[in-house]
Amino acid sequence: MTPEISQNYMFYSFVYEIWQNLTETYSIEKDFVACYDIESKIFNSRHLSNRIELDQYQGLKMCKTDSIAYIEFVEKGRIFKFFHGLNSEYNTIRVQILGKEKLPSLSEVFSTVQGEETQRLVMLDKGSSNTGSATMIEKCSTKGSTSKGKPSTKSSYGE
């Protein structure tokens, strides 16, 4: 605590009173302007990171079981929003993930989609470089044929 702030709490008798006052003064849970600002950014830009930031401002008190259920509920909503933002070319991976018995976490879903995207990029890149290889194989295979297009009867031993 900085000296300027600590001067305000010198005459408190109990630590609980200090914490109570600090919570009221500096808590971000009741900062409705910040919550509204983040909600607006989410609405206008649909960034998931803003949604996570907003969760920090909302201080919901609940038992552990309810907390776990709520976290799963929020996570599922984020996954669905993420899926809505995907292009139609990712429909197959979307169906595979949604067809699972238990929905994976958002980070696992993101990783899976990112892996699919990387695989597609690699395959597209290899597809363009394999075109030259296929042409080379075709040229080599026609060398061993006669002028009429029939395969040569010569063996590799010169017979």
Short mmCIF file of N, CA and C in Angstrom, two decimals:
data_model
loop_
_atom_site.label_atom_id
_atom_site.label_comp_id
_atom_site.label_asym_id
_atom_site.label_seq_id
_atom_site.Cartn_x
_atom_site.Cartn_y
_atom_site.Cartn_z
N MET A 1 0.85 -1.17 0.00
CA MET A 1 0.00 0.00 0.00
C MET A 1 0.91 1.24 0.00
N THR A 2 0.57 2.19 -0.85
CA THR A 2 1.38 3.41 -0.92
C THR A 2 1.17 4.26 0.33
N PRO A 3 2.15 5.08 0.69
CA PRO A 3 2.02 5.92 1.89
C PRO A 3 0.80 6.85 1.84
N GLU A 4 0.48 7.36 0.65
CA GLU A 4 -0.68 8.25 0.53
C GLU A 4 -1.97 7.54 0.91
N ILE A 5 -2.10 6.30 0.50
CA ILE A 5 -3.31 5.53 0.80
C ILE A 5 -3.30 5.08 2.26
N SER A 6 -2.16 4.65 2.76
CA SER A 6 -2.09 4.12 4.13
C SER A 6 -2.41 5.19 5.18
N GLN A 7 -2.18 6.46 4.88
CA GLN A 7 -2.50 7.53 5.83
C GLN A 7 -3.99 7.56 6.15
N ASN A 8 -4.82 7.17 5.19
CA ASN A 8 -6.27 7.17 5.40
C ASN A 8 -6.72 6.06 6.34
N TYR A 9 -5.87 5.07 6.58
CA TYR A 9 -6.27 3.89 7.36
C TYR A 9 -5.51 3.75 8.68
N MET A 10 -4.78 4.77 9.07
CA MET A 10 -3.96 4.71 10.28
C MET A 10 -4.77 4.51 11.55
N PHE A 11 -5.96 5.02 11.62
CA PHE A 11 -6.73 4.99 12.87
C PHE A 11 -7.81 3.92 12.90
N TYR A 12 -7.77 3.00 11.96
CA TYR A 12 -8.72 1.88 12.00
C TYR A 12 -8.25 0.89 13.05
N SER A 13 -9.19 0.32 13.79
CA SER A 13 -8.84 -0.60 14.88
C SER A 13 -8.62 -2.02 14.40
N PHE A 14 -9.37 -2.45 13.38
CA PHE A 14 -9.32 -3.84 12.93
C PHE A 14 -8.97 -3.93 11.44
N VAL A 15 -8.28 -5.00 11.13
CA VAL A 15 -7.92 -5.25 9.73
C VAL A 15 -9.17 -5.41 8.88
N TYR A 16 -10.19 -6.05 9.45
CA TYR A 16 -11.45 -6.25 8.73
C TYR A 16 -12.02 -4.91 8.25
N GLU A 17 -11.96 -3.89 9.10
CA GLU A 17 -12.47 -2.57 8.73
C GLU A 17 -11.67 -1.97 7.57
N ILE A 18 -10.37 -2.17 7.62
CA ILE A 18 -9.51 -1.67 6.54
C ILE A 18 -9.88 -2.34 5.23
N TRP A 19 -9.98 -3.69 5.27
CA TRP A 19 -10.32 -4.43 4.05
C TRP A 19 -11.70 -4.05 3.52
N GLN A 20 -12.63 -3.87 4.43
CA GLN A 20 -13.98 -3.51 4.03
C GLN A 20 -13.97 -2.16 3.30
N ASN A 21 -13.26 -1.21 3.85
CA ASN A 21 -13.19 0.11 3.23
C ASN A 21 -12.43 0.08 1.91
N LEU A 22 -11.34 -0.66 1.87
CA LEU A 22 -10.57 -0.80 0.63
C LEU A 22 -11.41 -1.44 -0.47
N THR A 23 -12.19 -2.45 -0.09
CA THR A 23 -13.06 -3.11 -1.06
C THR A 23 -14.09 -2.14 -1.62
N GLU A 24 -14.69 -1.37 -0.75
CA GLU A 24 -15.69 -0.40 -1.21
C GLU A 24 -15.06 0.67 -2.10
N THR A 25 -13.85 1.07 -1.76
CA THR A 25 -13.20 2.16 -2.48
C THR A 25 -12.62 1.73 -3.82
N TYR A 26 -11.96 0.57 -3.85
CA TYR A 26 -11.19 0.19 -5.03
C TYR A 26 -11.71 -1.04 -5.76
N SER A 27 -12.84 -1.56 -5.36
CA SER A 27 -13.36 -2.77 -5.98
C SER A 27 -13.79 -2.50 -7.42
N ILE A 28 -13.52 -3.46 -8.28
CA ILE A 28 -13.94 -3.35 -9.67
C ILE A 28 -15.26 -4.07 -9.92
N GLU A 29 -15.77 -4.78 -8.91
CA GLU A 29 -17.01 -5.54 -9.08
C GLU A 29 -18.21 -4.66 -9.38
N LYS A 30 -18.24 -3.47 -8.84
CA LYS A 30 -19.40 -2.60 -9.01
C LYS A 30 -19.12 -1.45 -9.96
N ASP A 31 -18.12 -1.59 -10.80
CA ASP A 31 -17.78 -0.55 -11.75
C ASP A 31 -18.65 -0.74 -13.00
N PHE A 32 -19.87 -0.23 -12.94
CA PHE A 32 -20.83 -0.45 -14.01
C PHE A 32 -20.42 0.23 -15.31
N VAL A 33 -19.72 1.34 -15.22
CA VAL A 33 -19.26 2.02 -16.43
C VAL A 33 -18.27 1.13 -17.17
N ALA A 34 -17.34 0.54 -16.42
CA ALA A 34 -16.37 -0.36 -17.04
C ALA A 34 -17.07 -1.57 -17.64
N CYS A 35 -18.07 -2.11 -16.91
CA CYS A 35 -18.83 -3.25 -17.43
C CYS A 35 -19.56 -2.88 -18.71
N TYR A 36 -20.20 -1.71 -18.71
CA TYR A 36 -20.92 -1.26 -19.89
C TYR A 36 -19.97 -1.07 -21.07
N ASP A 37 -18.81 -0.47 -20.80
CA ASP A 37 -17.82 -0.25 -21.84
C ASP A 37 -17.37 -1.56 -22.46
N ILE A 38 -17.10 -2.54 -21.62
CA ILE A 38 -16.66 -3.84 -22.12
C ILE A 38 -17.78 -4.53 -22.89
N GLU A 39 -19.01 -4.46 -22.36
CA GLU A 39 -20.16 -5.05 -23.06
C GLU A 39 -20.32 -4.42 -24.44
N SER A 40 -20.14 -3.10 -24.53
CA SER A 40 -20.25 -2.40 -25.81
C SER A 40 -19.18 -2.89 -26.79
N LYS A 41 -17.96 -3.04 -26.27
CA LYS A 41 -16.89 -3.55 -27.12
C LYS A 41 -17.20 -4.96 -27.60
N ILE A 42 -17.75 -5.78 -26.72
CA ILE A 42 -18.12 -7.15 -27.09
C ILE A 42 -19.19 -7.11 -28.16
N PHE A 43 -20.20 -6.30 -27.95
CA PHE A 43 -21.31 -6.22 -28.90
C PHE A 43 -20.83 -5.73 -30.26
N ASN A 44 -19.98 -4.70 -30.26
CA ASN A 44 -19.53 -4.10 -31.51
C ASN A 44 -18.45 -4.90 -32.21
N SER A 45 -17.60 -5.58 -31.46
CA SER A 45 -16.49 -6.28 -32.10
C SER A 45 -16.51 -7.78 -31.94
N ARG A 46 -17.29 -8.26 -31.00
CA ARG A 46 -17.42 -9.70 -30.75
C ARG A 46 -16.09 -10.37 -30.41
N HIS A 47 -15.30 -9.71 -29.57
CA HIS A 47 -14.03 -10.28 -29.14
C HIS A 47 -14.24 -11.10 -27.88
N LEU A 48 -13.76 -12.34 -27.89
CA LEU A 48 -13.90 -13.21 -26.72
C LEU A 48 -13.06 -12.72 -25.55
N SER A 49 -11.92 -12.11 -25.82
CA SER A 49 -11.07 -11.67 -24.71
C SER A 49 -11.78 -10.60 -23.88
N ASN A 50 -12.63 -9.78 -24.50
CA ASN A 50 -13.39 -8.78 -23.75
C ASN A 50 -14.39 -9.45 -22.84
N ARG A 51 -14.98 -10.55 -23.27
CA ARG A 51 -15.95 -11.27 -22.45
C ARG A 51 -15.26 -11.79 -21.19
N ILE A 52 -14.07 -12.30 -21.34
CA ILE A 52 -13.32 -12.81 -20.19
C ILE A 52 -13.00 -11.66 -19.24
N GLU A 53 -12.63 -10.51 -19.80
CA GLU A 53 -12.33 -9.34 -18.97
C GLU A 53 -13.57 -8.91 -18.20
N LEU A 54 -14.74 -8.98 -18.84
CA LEU A 54 -15.98 -8.59 -18.18
C LEU A 54 -16.28 -9.50 -16.99
N ASP A 55 -15.98 -10.78 -17.11
CA ASP A 55 -16.22 -11.72 -16.01
C ASP A 55 -15.49 -11.31 -14.74
N GLN A 56 -14.34 -10.66 -14.89
CA GLN A 56 -13.59 -10.23 -13.72
C GLN A 56 -14.32 -9.14 -12.95
N TYR A 57 -15.17 -8.38 -13.62
CA TYR A 57 -15.90 -7.30 -12.97
C TYR A 57 -17.17 -7.78 -12.29
N GLN A 58 -17.63 -8.95 -12.64
CA GLN A 58 -18.88 -9.46 -12.09
C GLN A 58 -18.58 -10.41 -10.95
N GLY A 59 -18.80 -9.95 -9.75
CA GLY A 59 -18.49 -10.75 -8.56
C GLY A 59 -19.70 -11.54 -8.10
N LEU A 60 -19.91 -12.69 -8.69
CA LEU A 60 -21.02 -13.55 -8.28
C LEU A 60 -20.55 -14.47 -7.18
N LYS A 61 -21.30 -14.52 -6.10
CA LYS A 61 -20.95 -15.40 -4.99
C LYS A 61 -21.89 -16.60 -5.03
N MET A 62 -21.29 -17.79 -5.09
CA MET A 62 -22.08 -19.01 -5.14
C MET A 62 -21.24 -20.17 -4.62
N CYS A 63 -21.91 -21.27 -4.35
CA CYS A 63 -21.18 -22.45 -3.86
C CYS A 63 -20.36 -23.04 -5.00
N LYS A 64 -19.45 -23.94 -4.64
CA LYS A 64 -18.53 -24.50 -5.61
C LYS A 64 -19.25 -25.22 -6.75
N THR A 65 -20.29 -25.99 -6.43
CA THR A 65 -21.03 -26.74 -7.45
C THR A 65 -21.69 -25.78 -8.43
N ASP A 66 -22.34 -24.75 -7.90
CA ASP A 66 -22.98 -23.76 -8.76
C ASP A 66 -21.95 -23.02 -9.60
N SER A 67 -20.82 -22.74 -9.00
CA SER A 67 -19.75 -22.04 -9.70
C SER A 67 -19.25 -22.86 -10.88
N ILE A 68 -19.06 -24.15 -10.67
CA ILE A 68 -18.61 -25.03 -11.75
C ILE A 68 -19.65 -25.09 -12.85
N ALA A 69 -20.92 -25.21 -12.48
CA ALA A 69 -22.00 -25.25 -13.48
C ALA A 69 -22.05 -23.95 -14.27
N TYR A 70 -21.89 -22.83 -13.58
CA TYR A 70 -21.92 -21.53 -14.26
C TYR A 70 -20.75 -21.39 -15.22
N ILE A 71 -19.57 -21.80 -14.79
CA ILE A 71 -18.38 -21.72 -15.65
C ILE A 71 -18.58 -22.56 -16.91
N GLU A 72 -19.14 -23.76 -16.75
CA GLU A 72 -19.42 -24.61 -17.91
C GLU A 72 -20.44 -23.97 -18.83
N PHE A 73 -21.45 -23.34 -18.26
CA PHE A 73 -22.48 -22.65 -19.03
C PHE A 73 -21.87 -21.51 -19.86
N VAL A 74 -21.04 -20.70 -19.22
CA VAL A 74 -20.39 -19.59 -19.90
C VAL A 74 -19.45 -20.10 -20.99
N GLU A 75 -18.70 -21.14 -20.67
CA GLU A 75 -17.76 -21.73 -21.63
C GLU A 75 -18.50 -22.24 -22.86
N LYS A 76 -19.63 -22.90 -22.65
CA LYS A 76 -20.42 -23.42 -23.77
C LYS A 76 -20.91 -22.26 -24.65
N GLY A 77 -21.35 -21.19 -24.04
CA GLY A 77 -21.78 -20.02 -24.80
C GLY A 77 -20.66 -19.44 -25.64
N ARG A 78 -19.47 -19.41 -25.07
CA ARG A 78 -18.31 -18.89 -25.81
C ARG A 78 -17.95 -19.80 -26.98
N ILE A 79 -18.05 -21.10 -26.77
CA ILE A 79 -17.77 -22.05 -27.85
C ILE A 79 -18.76 -21.85 -28.98
N PHE A 80 -20.04 -21.71 -28.64
CA PHE A 80 -21.05 -21.51 -29.67
C PHE A 80 -20.81 -20.20 -30.43
N LYS A 81 -20.45 -19.15 -29.73
CA LYS A 81 -20.15 -17.88 -30.40
C LYS A 81 -18.93 -18.02 -31.30
N PHE A 82 -17.94 -18.77 -30.84
CA PHE A 82 -16.76 -19.03 -31.66
C PHE A 82 -17.15 -19.77 -32.93
N PHE A 83 -18.00 -20.78 -32.80
CA PHE A 83 -18.46 -21.53 -33.97
C PHE A 83 -19.23 -20.65 -34.94
N HIS A 84 -20.03 -19.73 -34.42
CA HIS A 84 -20.79 -18.83 -35.30
C HIS A 84 -19.86 -17.96 -36.13
N GLY A 85 -18.68 -17.68 -35.61
CA GLY A 85 -17.74 -16.84 -36.33
C GLY A 85 -16.90 -17.57 -37.35
N LEU A 86 -16.98 -18.90 -37.37
CA LEU A 86 -16.17 -19.68 -38.32
C LEU A 86 -16.78 -19.65 -39.72
N ASN A 87 -15.92 -19.73 -40.71
CA ASN A 87 -16.38 -19.85 -42.10
C ASN A 87 -17.00 -21.22 -42.32
N SER A 88 -17.79 -21.34 -43.37
CA SER A 88 -18.48 -22.60 -43.66
C SER A 88 -17.52 -23.72 -44.00
N GLU A 89 -16.30 -23.40 -44.40
CA GLU A 89 -15.33 -24.44 -44.72
C GLU A 89 -14.94 -25.28 -43.49
N TYR A 90 -15.28 -24.78 -42.31
CA TYR A 90 -14.98 -25.51 -41.07
C TYR A 90 -16.20 -26.25 -40.53
N ASN A 91 -17.22 -26.44 -41.35
CA ASN A 91 -18.44 -27.13 -40.91
C ASN A 91 -18.15 -28.54 -40.42
N THR A 92 -17.26 -29.26 -41.10
CA THR A 92 -17.00 -30.65 -40.70
C THR A 92 -16.36 -30.72 -39.31
N ILE A 93 -15.41 -29.84 -39.04
CA ILE A 93 -14.77 -29.86 -37.72
C ILE A 93 -15.76 -29.41 -36.65
N ARG A 94 -16.64 -28.47 -37.02
CA ARG A 94 -17.68 -28.01 -36.09
C ARG A 94 -18.60 -29.16 -35.73
N VAL A 95 -19.02 -29.92 -36.73
CA VAL A 95 -19.92 -31.06 -36.50
C VAL A 95 -19.23 -32.13 -35.66
N GLN A 96 -17.94 -32.38 -35.93
CA GLN A 96 -17.19 -33.37 -35.15
C GLN A 96 -17.14 -32.99 -33.68
N ILE A 97 -16.87 -31.73 -33.41
CA ILE A 97 -16.75 -31.28 -32.02
C ILE A 97 -18.10 -31.31 -31.33
N LEU A 98 -19.14 -30.83 -32.01
CA LEU A 98 -20.47 -30.80 -31.41
C LEU A 98 -21.05 -32.20 -31.24
N GLY A 99 -20.56 -33.17 -32.00
CA GLY A 99 -21.04 -34.53 -31.92
C GLY A 99 -20.44 -35.33 -30.78
N LYS A 100 -19.47 -34.76 -30.09
CA LYS A 100 -18.84 -35.46 -28.97
C LYS A 100 -19.81 -35.55 -27.80
N GLU A 101 -19.60 -36.57 -26.98
CA GLU A 101 -20.46 -36.76 -25.81
C GLU A 101 -20.29 -35.62 -24.81
N LYS A 102 -19.05 -35.17 -24.61
CA LYS A 102 -18.77 -34.05 -23.70
C LYS A 102 -18.07 -32.97 -24.50
N LEU A 103 -18.60 -31.77 -24.41
CA LEU A 103 -18.03 -30.64 -25.14
C LEU A 103 -16.67 -30.28 -24.54
N PRO A 104 -15.62 -30.18 -25.38
CA PRO A 104 -14.31 -29.81 -24.86
C PRO A 104 -14.28 -28.34 -24.44
N SER A 105 -13.20 -27.94 -23.81
CA SER A 105 -13.06 -26.55 -23.38
C SER A 105 -12.85 -25.65 -24.60
N LEU A 106 -13.04 -24.36 -24.40
CA LEU A 106 -12.86 -23.40 -25.49
C LEU A 106 -11.44 -23.45 -26.03
N SER A 107 -10.47 -23.58 -25.15
CA SER A 107 -9.08 -23.63 -25.62
C SER A 107 -8.82 -24.89 -26.44
N GLU A 108 -9.44 -26.01 -26.07
CA GLU A 108 -9.30 -27.24 -26.86
C GLU A 108 -9.98 -27.09 -28.22
N VAL A 109 -11.15 -26.46 -28.24
CA VAL A 109 -11.86 -26.23 -29.50
C VAL A 109 -11.03 -25.33 -30.40
N PHE A 110 -10.50 -24.25 -29.83
CA PHE A 110 -9.68 -23.33 -30.61
C PHE A 110 -8.46 -24.05 -31.16
N SER A 111 -7.82 -24.85 -30.33
CA SER A 111 -6.63 -25.60 -30.75
C SER A 111 -6.97 -26.56 -31.88
N THR A 112 -8.10 -27.24 -31.78
CA THR A 112 -8.52 -28.18 -32.81
C THR A 112 -8.76 -27.47 -34.13
N VAL A 113 -9.46 -26.35 -34.09
CA VAL A 113 -9.74 -25.59 -35.31
C VAL A 113 -8.45 -25.02 -35.89
N GLN A 114 -7.58 -24.55 -35.02
CA GLN A 114 -6.31 -24.01 -35.48
C GLN A 114 -5.47 -25.12 -36.13
N GLY A 115 -5.48 -26.32 -35.54
CA GLY A 115 -4.77 -27.45 -36.14
C GLY A 115 -5.33 -27.80 -37.50
N GLU A 116 -6.65 -27.77 -37.63
CA GLU A 116 -7.30 -28.04 -38.92
C GLU A 116 -6.88 -26.99 -39.94
N GLU A 117 -6.84 -25.74 -39.53
CA GLU A 117 -6.44 -24.67 -40.44
C GLU A 117 -4.99 -24.84 -40.89
N THR A 118 -4.12 -25.17 -39.95
CA THR A 118 -2.71 -25.39 -40.28
C THR A 118 -2.56 -26.55 -41.25
N GLN A 119 -3.30 -27.64 -41.00
CA GLN A 119 -3.25 -28.81 -41.88
C GLN A 119 -3.71 -28.44 -43.28
N ARG A 120 -4.76 -27.65 -43.39
CA ARG A 120 -5.26 -27.23 -44.71
C ARG A 120 -4.22 -26.38 -45.44
N LEU A 121 -3.59 -25.48 -44.72
CA LEU A 121 -2.58 -24.63 -45.34
C LEU A 121 -1.40 -25.46 -45.84
N VAL A 122 -0.97 -26.43 -45.03
CA VAL A 122 0.14 -27.29 -45.43
C VAL A 122 -0.25 -28.12 -46.65
N MET A 123 -1.46 -28.66 -46.64
CA MET A 123 -1.91 -29.49 -47.76
C MET A 123 -2.06 -28.65 -49.03
N LEU A 124 -2.54 -27.43 -48.91
CA LEU A 124 -2.64 -26.56 -50.08
C LEU A 124 -1.27 -26.23 -50.63
N ASP A 125 -0.31 -25.98 -49.73
CA ASP A 125 1.04 -25.68 -50.14
C ASP A 125 1.68 -26.89 -50.81
N LYS A 126 1.49 -28.07 -50.22
CA LYS A 126 2.05 -29.29 -50.81
C LYS A 126 1.36 -29.62 -52.12
N GLY A 127 0.07 -29.31 -52.21
CA GLY A 127 -0.67 -29.57 -53.44
C GLY A 127 -0.10 -28.79 -54.60
N SER A 128 0.32 -27.56 -54.37
CA SER A 128 0.88 -26.76 -55.46
C SER A 128 2.29 -27.23 -55.79
N SER A 129 3.07 -27.70 -54.82
CA SER A 129 4.42 -28.19 -55.11
C SER A 129 4.39 -29.61 -55.66
N ASN A 130 3.34 -30.38 -55.35
CA ASN A 130 3.22 -31.73 -55.88
C ASN A 130 2.82 -31.74 -57.35
N THR A 131 2.28 -30.66 -57.86
CA THR A 131 1.89 -30.60 -59.26
C THR A 131 3.12 -30.78 -60.14
N GLY A 132 4.22 -30.14 -59.76
CA GLY A 132 5.46 -30.30 -60.51
C GLY A 132 5.98 -31.72 -60.42
N SER A 133 5.86 -32.37 -59.28
CA SER A 133 6.31 -33.74 -59.11
C SER A 133 5.49 -34.69 -59.96
N ALA A 134 4.18 -34.46 -60.00
CA ALA A 134 3.31 -35.31 -60.80
C ALA A 134 3.65 -35.19 -62.28
N THR A 135 3.97 -33.99 -62.73
CA THR A 135 4.35 -33.78 -64.13
C THR A 135 5.65 -34.50 -64.42
N MET A 136 6.60 -34.45 -63.50
CA MET A 136 7.89 -35.12 -63.67
C MET A 136 7.71 -36.62 -63.74
N ILE A 137 6.85 -37.17 -62.88
CA ILE A 137 6.59 -38.61 -62.90
C ILE A 137 5.96 -39.01 -64.22
N GLU A 138 5.06 -38.20 -64.73
CA GLU A 138 4.39 -38.49 -65.99
C GLU A 138 5.40 -38.49 -67.12
N LYS A 139 6.34 -37.54 -67.15
CA LYS A 139 7.36 -37.48 -68.20
C LYS A 139 8.26 -38.71 -68.13
N CYS A 140 8.63 -39.10 -66.91
CA CYS A 140 9.51 -40.26 -66.74
C CYS A 140 8.81 -41.53 -67.17
N SER A 141 7.53 -41.65 -66.92
CA SER A 141 6.83 -42.88 -67.27
C SER A 141 6.62 -42.99 -68.77
N THR A 142 6.58 -41.88 -69.49
CA THR A 142 6.42 -41.95 -70.95
C THR A 142 7.75 -42.23 -71.64
N LYS A 143 8.89 -42.05 -70.98
CA LYS A 143 10.19 -42.36 -71.56
C LYS A 143 10.32 -43.84 -71.87
N GLY A 144 9.76 -44.64 -71.02
CA GLY A 144 9.91 -46.08 -71.20
C GLY A 144 8.92 -46.66 -72.19
N SER A 145 8.16 -45.85 -72.90
CA SER A 145 7.20 -46.39 -73.86
C SER A 145 7.69 -46.14 -75.27
N THR A 146 7.17 -46.88 -76.20
CA THR A 146 7.54 -46.73 -77.61
C THR A 146 6.79 -45.56 -78.21
N SER A 147 7.09 -45.24 -79.44
CA SER A 147 6.46 -44.10 -80.09
C SER A 147 4.96 -44.32 -80.28
N LYS A 148 4.48 -45.54 -80.27
CA LYS A 148 3.06 -45.82 -80.44
C LYS A 148 2.32 -45.80 -79.11
N GLY A 149 3.02 -45.49 -78.00
CA GLY A 149 2.38 -45.41 -76.70
C GLY A 149 2.39 -46.73 -75.97
N LYS A 150 2.97 -47.79 -76.60
CA LYS A 150 3.04 -49.09 -75.93
C LYS A 150 4.29 -49.12 -75.08
N PRO A 151 4.26 -49.84 -73.98
CA PRO A 151 5.44 -49.92 -73.13
C PRO A 151 6.60 -50.60 -73.86
N SER A 152 7.77 -50.18 -73.54
CA SER A 152 8.98 -50.74 -74.11
C SER A 152 9.18 -52.15 -73.57
N THR A 153 9.74 -53.02 -74.39
CA THR A 153 9.97 -54.39 -73.95
C THR A 153 11.38 -54.56 -73.40
N LYS A 154 12.18 -53.51 -73.42
CA LYS A 154 13.54 -53.60 -72.90
C LYS A 154 13.49 -53.68 -71.39
N SER A 155 14.33 -54.51 -70.82
CA SER A 155 14.45 -54.58 -69.37
C SER A 155 15.52 -53.59 -68.93
N SER A 156 15.66 -53.44 -67.68
CA SER A 156 16.65 -52.50 -67.16
C SER A 156 18.07 -53.03 -67.33
N TYR A 157 18.22 -54.30 -67.68
CA TYR A 157 19.55 -54.89 -67.87
C TYR A 157 20.00 -54.79 -69.32
N GLY A 158 19.24 -54.13 -70.18
CA GLY A 158 19.63 -53.93 -71.56
C GLY A 158 19.24 -55.07 -72.45
N GLU A 159 18.41 -55.98 -72.04
CA GLU A 159 18.02 -57.13 -72.86
C GLU A 159 16.96 -56.78 -73.84
#
